């Protein structure tokens, strides 16, 4: 069964800290890995990763994929209260269009 | 449209009633997806439509769940004889062919 596992499930840090969120996957015919940020209801797209070792960066957020060890990390530096959200990791599979999601990491940034 | 829209935003119903949830995808997007998110959980795939192809219904949890997509645009997810375990946020997403999926704001369904 295809599976995506995120850790930690919950994380509370202070504003300004750096955080690393983890995502491991076990899927047949892996195609890509995606990160989404969910603040209220609608997840918003952050990154799509298809190749190992190539960092994707957007402002204070960055992400990288390791296809040998089957995991990805999402880093957020100099965190702000607006970064508080649930961060979702999902895998796509060759030949199927559905996303397989992890449980999400609930990140809380305290001022 | 500018983004994926869903209606209603909230729905409270009694156990045993039928409900219909609506999704308007981004204009021009050929693919449409339904997911379900139970409290504290990740998203669970329900069904996927792509153009005129037969939908992928592999995620529908029971035969009480069905969905249709009329004219290749708007989709309706129907849950018959609702149960309390159907309570969740139902999210719709659309994409251009096999591209990135963009999500709507969801419908929060509460079955009493």
PDB file of C-alpha atoms in Angstrom:
ATOM      1  CA  UNK A   1       0.000   0.000   0.000  1.00  0.00           C
ATOM      2  CA  UNK A   2       1.319   3.438  -0.911  1.00  0.00           C
ATOM      3  CA  UNK A   3       2.211   5.430   2.185  1.00  0.00           C
ATOM      4  CA  UNK A   4       3.513   8.894   3.077  1.00  0.00           C
ATOM      5  CA  UNK A   5       4.577   9.603   6.664  1.00  0.00           C
ATOM      6  CA  UNK A   6       5.350  13.019   8.107  1.00  0.00           C
ATOM      7  CA  UNK A   7       7.148  13.960  11.281  1.00  0.00           C
ATOM      8  CA  UNK A   8       6.793  15.516  13.674  1.00  0.00           C
ATOM      9  CA  UNK A   9       3.006  15.627  13.775  1.00  0.00           C
ATOM     10  CA  UNK A  10       3.141  18.806  15.797  1.00  0.00           C
ATOM     11  CA  UNK A  11       5.834  21.408  16.414  1.00  0.00           C
ATOM     12  CA  UNK A  12       5.833  24.597  18.489  1.00  0.00           C
ATOM     13  CA  UNK A  13       8.709  27.054  18.186  1.00  0.00           C
ATOM     14  CA  UNK A  14       9.453  30.718  18.788  1.00  0.00           C
ATOM     15  CA  UNK A  15       9.487  33.372  16.116  1.00  0.00           C
ATOM     16  CA  UNK A  16      12.903  33.528  14.476  1.00  0.00           C
ATOM     17  CA  UNK A  17      13.707  29.854  14.943  1.00  0.00           C
ATOM     18  CA  UNK A  18      14.537  27.562  12.022  1.00  0.00           C
ATOM     19  CA  UNK A  19      12.427  24.438  11.562  1.00  0.00           C
ATOM     20  CA  UNK A  20      12.827  21.253   9.534  1.00  0.00           C
ATOM     21  CA  UNK A  21       9.803  19.173   8.620  1.00  0.00           C
ATOM     22  CA  UNK A  22      10.239  15.596   7.465  1.00  0.00           C
ATOM     23  CA  UNK A  23       8.411  13.480   4.924  1.00  0.00           C
ATOM     24  CA  UNK A  24       9.169   9.864   4.039  1.00  0.00           C
ATOM     25  CA  UNK A  25       7.381   7.877   1.377  1.00  0.00           C
ATOM     26  CA  UNK A  26       6.867   4.312   0.251  1.00  0.00           C
ATOM     27  CA  UNK A  27       5.069   4.323  -3.074  1.00  0.00           C
ATOM     28  CA  UNK A  28       5.221   2.168  -6.165  1.00  0.00           C
ATOM     29  CA  UNK A  29       6.207   4.007  -9.345  1.00  0.00           C
ATOM     30  CA  UNK A  30       7.048   7.283  -7.610  1.00  0.00           C
ATOM     31  CA  UNK A  31       6.798  10.337  -9.841  1.00  0.00           C
ATOM     32  CA  UNK A  32       7.067  13.467  -7.678  1.00  0.00           C
ATOM     33  CA  UNK A  33       6.708  14.844  -4.183  1.00  0.00           C
ATOM     34  CA  UNK A  34       4.748  17.968  -3.321  1.00  0.00           C
ATOM     35  CA  UNK A  35       4.544  20.241  -0.306  1.00  0.00           C
ATOM     36  CA  UNK A  36       1.421  22.228   0.539  1.00  0.00           C
ATOM     37  CA  UNK A  37       0.649  24.774   3.284  1.00  0.00           C
ATOM     38  CA  UNK A  38      -2.829  24.603   4.815  1.00  0.00           C
ATOM     39  CA  UNK A  39      -3.838  27.581   6.942  1.00  0.00           C
ATOM     40  CA  UNK A  40      -7.610  27.408   7.036  1.00  0.00           C
ATOM     41  CA  UNK A  41      -9.087  24.946   4.590  1.00  0.00           C
ATOM     42  CA  UNK A  42      -7.536  25.202   1.134  1.00  0.00           C
ATOM     43  CA  UNK A  43      -4.007  23.757   0.875  1.00  0.00           C
ATOM     44  CA  UNK A  44      -1.799  26.106  -1.116  1.00  0.00           C
ATOM     45  CA  UNK A  45       0.993  24.733  -3.286  1.00  0.00           C
ATOM     46  CA  UNK A  46       4.586  25.297  -2.172  1.00  0.00           C
ATOM     47  CA  UNK A  47       6.955  22.995  -4.053  1.00  0.00           C
ATOM     48  CA  UNK A  48       7.084  20.083  -6.458  1.00  0.00           C
ATOM     49  CA  UNK A  49      10.214  17.920  -6.339  1.00  0.00           C
ATOM     50  CA  UNK A  50      11.094  15.322  -8.928  1.00  0.00           C
ATOM     51  CA  UNK A  51      14.892  15.070  -8.874  1.00  0.00           C
ATOM     52  CA  UNK A  52      17.192  14.097  -6.028  1.00  0.00           C
ATOM     53  CA  UNK A  53      19.529  16.622  -4.517  1.00  0.00           C
ATOM     54  CA  UNK A  54      18.179  19.722  -6.223  1.00  0.00           C
ATOM     55  CA  UNK A  55      17.004  22.282  -3.685  1.00  0.00           C
ATOM     56  CA  UNK A  56      13.880  24.270  -4.428  1.00  0.00           C
ATOM     57  CA  UNK A  57      13.775  27.647  -2.717  1.00  0.00           C
ATOM     58  CA  UNK A  58      11.156  30.319  -2.206  1.00  0.00           C
ATOM     59  CA  UNK A  59      12.072  33.088   0.184  1.00  0.00           C
ATOM     60  CA  UNK A  60      12.617  31.595   3.631  1.00  0.00           C
ATOM     61  CA  UNK A  61      11.300  28.187   2.552  1.00  0.00           C
ATOM     62  CA  UNK A  62      13.365  25.500   0.886  1.00  0.00           C
ATOM     63  CA  UNK A  63      12.926  21.833   0.168  1.00  0.00           C
ATOM     64  CA  UNK A  64      14.977  18.928  -1.101  1.00  0.00           C
ATOM     65  CA  UNK A  65      14.288  15.353  -2.155  1.00  0.00           C
ATOM     66  CA  UNK A  66      16.366  12.212  -1.588  1.00  0.00           C
ATOM     67  CA  UNK A  67      15.092   9.475  -3.921  1.00  0.00           C
ATOM     68  CA  UNK A  68      17.597   6.939  -2.613  1.00  0.00           C
ATOM     69  CA  UNK A  69      16.513   7.234   1.005  1.00  0.00           C
ATOM     70  CA  UNK A  70      12.897   8.056   0.018  1.00  0.00           C
ATOM     71  CA  UNK A  71      12.405  11.254   1.960  1.00  0.00           C
ATOM     72  CA  UNK A  72      12.072  14.979   1.647  1.00  0.00           C
ATOM     73  CA  UNK A  73      12.565  17.859   4.060  1.00  0.00           C
ATOM     74  CA  UNK A  74      11.007  21.295   4.188  1.00  0.00           C
ATOM     75  CA  UNK A  75      13.067  23.981   5.885  1.00  0.00           C
ATOM     76  CA  UNK A  76      11.751  27.310   7.102  1.00  0.00           C
ATOM     77  CA  UNK A  77      14.299  29.835   8.353  1.00  0.00           C
ATOM     78  CA  UNK A  78      13.645  32.933  10.484  1.00  0.00           C
ATOM     79  CA  UNK A  79      10.101  31.746  11.171  1.00  0.00           C
ATOM     80  CA  UNK A  80       7.255  34.230  11.525  1.00  0.00           C
ATOM     81  CA  UNK A  81       3.830  33.875  13.144  1.00  0.00           C
ATOM     82  CA  UNK A  82       2.349  33.810   9.658  1.00  0.00           C
ATOM     83  CA  UNK A  83       4.133  30.527   9.022  1.00  0.00           C
ATOM     84  CA  UNK A  84       1.803  28.838  11.513  1.00  0.00           C
ATOM     85  CA  UNK A  85      -0.139  26.259   9.513  1.00  0.00           C
ATOM     86  CA  UNK A  86      -0.409  22.575   8.726  1.00  0.00           C
ATOM     87  CA  UNK A  87       2.240  21.517   6.231  1.00  0.00           C
ATOM     88  CA  UNK A  88       1.223  18.630   4.007  1.00  0.00           C
ATOM     89  CA  UNK A  89       3.482  16.386   1.998  1.00  0.00           C
ATOM     90  CA  UNK A  90       2.083  14.324  -0.881  1.00  0.00           C
ATOM     91  CA  UNK A  91       3.399  11.915  -3.489  1.00  0.00           C
ATOM     92  CA  UNK A  92       2.263  11.441  -7.058  1.00  0.00           C
ATOM     93  CA  UNK A  93       2.508   8.106  -8.792  1.00  0.00           C
ATOM     94  CA  UNK A  94       3.231   7.208 -12.405  1.00  0.00           C
ATOM     95  CA  UNK A  95       0.046   6.240 -14.195  1.00  0.00           C
ATOM     96  CA  UNK A  96      -2.288   7.591 -11.507  1.00  0.00           C
ATOM     97  CA  UNK A  97      -3.310  11.157 -10.890  1.00  0.00           C
ATOM     98  CA  UNK A  98      -4.283  11.036  -7.246  1.00  0.00           C
ATOM     99  CA  UNK A  99      -2.083  12.509  -4.553  1.00  0.00           C
ATOM    100  CA  UNK A 100      -1.141  10.298  -1.596  1.00  0.00           C
ATOM    101  CA  UNK A 101      -0.918  12.566   1.437  1.00  0.00           C
ATOM    102  CA  UNK A 102       0.860  12.308   4.746  1.00  0.00           C
ATOM    103  CA  UNK A 103      -0.907  13.198   7.979  1.00  0.00           C
ATOM    104  CA  UNK A 104       0.529  16.695   8.012  1.00  0.00           C
ATOM    105  CA  UNK A 105       2.704  18.587  10.494  1.00  0.00           C
ATOM    106  CA  UNK A 106       0.945  21.248  12.556  1.00  0.00           C
ATOM    107  CA  UNK A 107       3.467  24.070  12.990  1.00  0.00           C
ATOM    108  CA  UNK A 108       2.837  26.790  15.564  1.00  0.00           C
ATOM    109  CA  UNK A 109       5.078  29.837  15.732  1.00  0.00           C
ATOM    110  CA  UNK A 110       4.809  31.761  18.988  1.00  0.00           C
ATOM    111  CA  UNK A 111       5.785  35.435  19.120  1.00  0.00           C
TER     112      UNK A 111
ATOM    113  CA  UNK B   1     -12.536  31.646 -12.655  1.00  0.00           C
ATOM    114  CA  UNK B   2      -9.694  32.895 -10.498  1.00  0.00           C
ATOM    115  CA  UNK B   3      -9.577  29.794  -8.350  1.00  0.00           C
ATOM    116  CA  UNK B   4     -11.415  26.638  -7.410  1.00  0.00           C
ATOM    117  CA  UNK B   5     -14.683  27.381  -5.657  1.00  0.00           C
ATOM    118  CA  UNK B   6     -16.825  25.069  -3.582  1.00  0.00           C
ATOM    119  CA  UNK B   7     -20.291  25.306  -2.109  1.00  0.00           C
ATOM    120  CA  UNK B   8     -21.634  25.267   0.454  1.00  0.00           C
ATOM    121  CA  UNK B   9     -18.759  26.215   2.735  1.00  0.00           C
ATOM    122  CA  UNK B  10     -20.471  24.504   5.643  1.00  0.00           C
ATOM    123  CA  UNK B  11     -23.201  21.889   5.722  1.00  0.00           C
ATOM    124  CA  UNK B  12     -24.900  20.419   8.778  1.00  0.00           C
ATOM    125  CA  UNK B  13     -27.209  17.505   8.162  1.00  0.00           C
ATOM    126  CA  UNK B  14     -28.953  14.764  10.060  1.00  0.00           C
ATOM    127  CA  UNK B  15     -27.867  11.156   9.894  1.00  0.00           C
ATOM    128  CA  UNK B  16     -29.596   9.365   7.043  1.00  0.00           C
ATOM    129  CA  UNK B  17     -30.090  12.422   4.829  1.00  0.00           C
ATOM    130  CA  UNK B  18     -28.494  12.842   1.403  1.00  0.00           C
ATOM    131  CA  UNK B  19     -26.131  15.743   0.689  1.00  0.00           C
ATOM    132  CA  UNK B  20     -24.690  17.280  -2.474  1.00  0.00           C
ATOM    133  CA  UNK B  21     -21.425  19.182  -2.534  1.00  0.00           C
ATOM    134  CA  UNK B  22     -20.451  21.317  -5.506  1.00  0.00           C
ATOM    135  CA  UNK B  23     -17.081  22.164  -7.040  1.00  0.00           C
ATOM    136  CA  UNK B  24     -16.294  24.733  -9.745  1.00  0.00           C
ATOM    137  CA  UNK B  25     -12.769  24.122 -11.040  1.00  0.00           C
ATOM    138  CA  UNK B  26     -10.388  26.682 -12.479  1.00  0.00           C
ATOM    139  CA  UNK B  27     -11.515  27.553 -15.988  1.00  0.00           C
ATOM    140  CA  UNK B  28      -9.712  25.444 -18.574  1.00  0.00           C
ATOM    141  CA  UNK B  29      -8.496  22.812 -16.121  1.00  0.00           C
ATOM    142  CA  UNK B  30      -9.168  19.369 -17.512  1.00  0.00           C
ATOM    143  CA  UNK B  31      -8.660  17.347 -14.344  1.00  0.00           C
ATOM    144  CA  UNK B  32     -10.791  17.507 -11.194  1.00  0.00           C
ATOM    145  CA  UNK B  33     -10.250  15.686  -7.907  1.00  0.00           C
ATOM    146  CA  UNK B  34     -12.185  15.149  -4.693  1.00  0.00           C
ATOM    147  CA  UNK B  35     -10.447  14.520  -1.369  1.00  0.00           C
ATOM    148  CA  UNK B  36     -11.693  14.127   2.185  1.00  0.00           C
ATOM    149  CA  UNK B  37      -9.918  15.386   5.297  1.00  0.00           C
ATOM    150  CA  UNK B  38     -11.093  14.047   8.628  1.00  0.00           C
ATOM    151  CA  UNK B  39     -10.199  15.883  11.836  1.00  0.00           C
ATOM    152  CA  UNK B  40      -6.445  15.818  12.428  1.00  0.00           C
ATOM    153  CA  UNK B  41      -5.774  13.693   9.356  1.00  0.00           C
ATOM    154  CA  UNK B  42      -4.158  14.183   5.990  1.00  0.00           C
ATOM    155  CA  UNK B  43      -6.167  14.249   2.784  1.00  0.00           C
ATOM    156  CA  UNK B  44      -7.723  11.046   1.522  1.00  0.00           C
ATOM    157  CA  UNK B  45      -8.279  10.664  -2.233  1.00  0.00           C
ATOM    158  CA  UNK B  46     -11.875   9.956  -3.274  1.00  0.00           C
ATOM    159  CA  UNK B  47     -12.313  10.312  -7.043  1.00  0.00           C
ATOM    160  CA  UNK B  48     -10.634  11.849 -10.091  1.00  0.00           C
ATOM    161  CA  UNK B  49     -12.004  13.055 -13.441  1.00  0.00           C
ATOM    162  CA  UNK B  50      -9.845  13.730 -16.513  1.00  0.00           C
ATOM    163  CA  UNK B  51     -11.483  15.032 -19.663  1.00  0.00           C
ATOM    164  CA  UNK B  52     -13.848  12.486 -21.190  1.00  0.00           C
ATOM    165  CA  UNK B  53     -12.099   9.477 -19.676  1.00  0.00           C
ATOM    166  CA  UNK B  54     -13.823   7.185 -17.209  1.00  0.00           C
ATOM    167  CA  UNK B  55     -13.310   8.570 -13.681  1.00  0.00           C
ATOM    168  CA  UNK B  56     -10.960   6.897 -11.214  1.00  0.00           C
ATOM    169  CA  UNK B  57     -13.344   5.997  -8.387  1.00  0.00           C
ATOM    170  CA  UNK B  58     -10.856   3.883  -6.468  1.00  0.00           C
ATOM    171  CA  UNK B  59     -10.948   6.078  -3.356  1.00  0.00           C
ATOM    172  CA  UNK B  60     -14.698   6.182  -2.776  1.00  0.00           C
ATOM    173  CA  UNK B  61     -15.224   4.584   0.659  1.00  0.00           C
ATOM    174  CA  UNK B  62     -18.639   3.040  -0.030  1.00  0.00           C
ATOM    175  CA  UNK B  63     -21.421   2.896  -2.594  1.00  0.00           C
ATOM    176  CA  UNK B  64     -23.157   5.714  -0.715  1.00  0.00           C
ATOM    177  CA  UNK B  65     -20.626   8.049  -2.322  1.00  0.00           C
ATOM    178  CA  UNK B  66     -20.872   9.089  -5.966  1.00  0.00           C
ATOM    179  CA  UNK B  67     -19.722  11.987  -8.093  1.00  0.00           C
ATOM    180  CA  UNK B  68     -20.370  13.345 -11.517  1.00  0.00           C
ATOM    181  CA  UNK B  69     -18.846  16.004 -13.671  1.00  0.00           C
ATOM    182  CA  UNK B  70     -21.151  17.616 -16.184  1.00  0.00           C
ATOM    183  CA  UNK B  71     -19.840  19.195 -19.357  1.00  0.00           C
ATOM    184  CA  UNK B  72     -16.273  18.694 -18.284  1.00  0.00           C
ATOM    185  CA  UNK B  73     -16.501  21.494 -15.733  1.00  0.00           C
ATOM    186  CA  UNK B  74     -18.611  21.594 -12.555  1.00  0.00           C
ATOM    187  CA  UNK B  75     -18.641  18.518 -10.352  1.00  0.00           C
ATOM    188  CA  UNK B  76     -21.070  17.329  -7.699  1.00  0.00           C
ATOM    189  CA  UNK B  77     -20.169  14.872  -4.942  1.00  0.00           C
ATOM    190  CA  UNK B  78     -23.230  13.133  -3.519  1.00  0.00           C
ATOM    191  CA  UNK B  79     -23.332  11.259  -0.232  1.00  0.00           C
ATOM    192  CA  UNK B  80     -26.468   9.225   0.327  1.00  0.00           C
ATOM    193  CA  UNK B  81     -27.809   8.181   3.734  1.00  0.00           C
ATOM    194  CA  UNK B  82     -25.103  10.122   5.551  1.00  0.00           C
ATOM    195  CA  UNK B  83     -23.425   8.619   8.608  1.00  0.00           C
ATOM    196  CA  UNK B  84     -21.607  10.387  11.439  1.00  0.00           C
ATOM    197  CA  UNK B  85     -18.269   9.065  10.173  1.00  0.00           C
ATOM    198  CA  UNK B  86     -18.841  11.017   6.950  1.00  0.00           C
ATOM    199  CA  UNK B  87     -18.222  14.238   8.907  1.00  0.00           C
ATOM    200  CA  UNK B  88     -15.110  15.821   7.406  1.00  0.00           C
ATOM    201  CA  UNK B  89     -13.897  18.619   5.186  1.00  0.00           C
ATOM    202  CA  UNK B  90     -14.415  17.723   1.530  1.00  0.00           C
ATOM    203  CA  UNK B  91     -11.825  19.359  -0.710  1.00  0.00           C
ATOM    204  CA  UNK B  92     -11.904  19.689  -4.457  1.00  0.00           C
ATOM    205  CA  UNK B  93      -8.848  20.358  -6.623  1.00  0.00           C
ATOM    206  CA  UNK B  94      -8.266  20.935 -10.306  1.00  0.00           C
ATOM    207  CA  UNK B  95      -5.251  20.797 -12.564  1.00  0.00           C
ATOM    208  CA  UNK B  96      -4.302  21.349 -16.159  1.00  0.00           C
ATOM    209  CA  UNK B  97      -3.749  17.852 -17.504  1.00  0.00           C
ATOM    210  CA  UNK B  98      -1.228  16.244 -15.138  1.00  0.00           C
ATOM    211  CA  UNK B  99       0.033  19.454 -13.587  1.00  0.00           C
ATOM    212  CA  UNK B 100      -0.026  20.847 -10.072  1.00  0.00           C
ATOM    213  CA  UNK B 101      -3.329  20.456  -8.261  1.00  0.00           C
ATOM    214  CA  UNK B 102      -4.927  23.644  -6.942  1.00  0.00           C
ATOM    215  CA  UNK B 103      -7.383  23.286  -4.097  1.00  0.00           C
ATOM    216  CA  UNK B 104     -10.661  24.947  -3.272  1.00  0.00           C
ATOM    217  CA  UNK B 105     -11.629  26.139   0.226  1.00  0.00           C
ATOM    218  CA  UNK B 106     -13.547  22.963   0.974  1.00  0.00           C
ATOM    219  CA  UNK B 107     -16.947  22.121   2.393  1.00  0.00           C
ATOM    220  CA  UNK B 108     -17.114  21.269   6.097  1.00  0.00           C
ATOM    221  CA  UNK B 109     -19.748  18.552   6.473  1.00  0.00           C
ATOM    222  CA  UNK B 110     -21.151  17.786   9.904  1.00  0.00           C
ATOM    223  CA  UNK B 111     -23.504  14.838  10.285  1.00  0.00           C
ATOM    224  CA  UNK B 112     -25.453  14.929  13.535  1.00  0.00           C
TER     225      UNK B 112
END
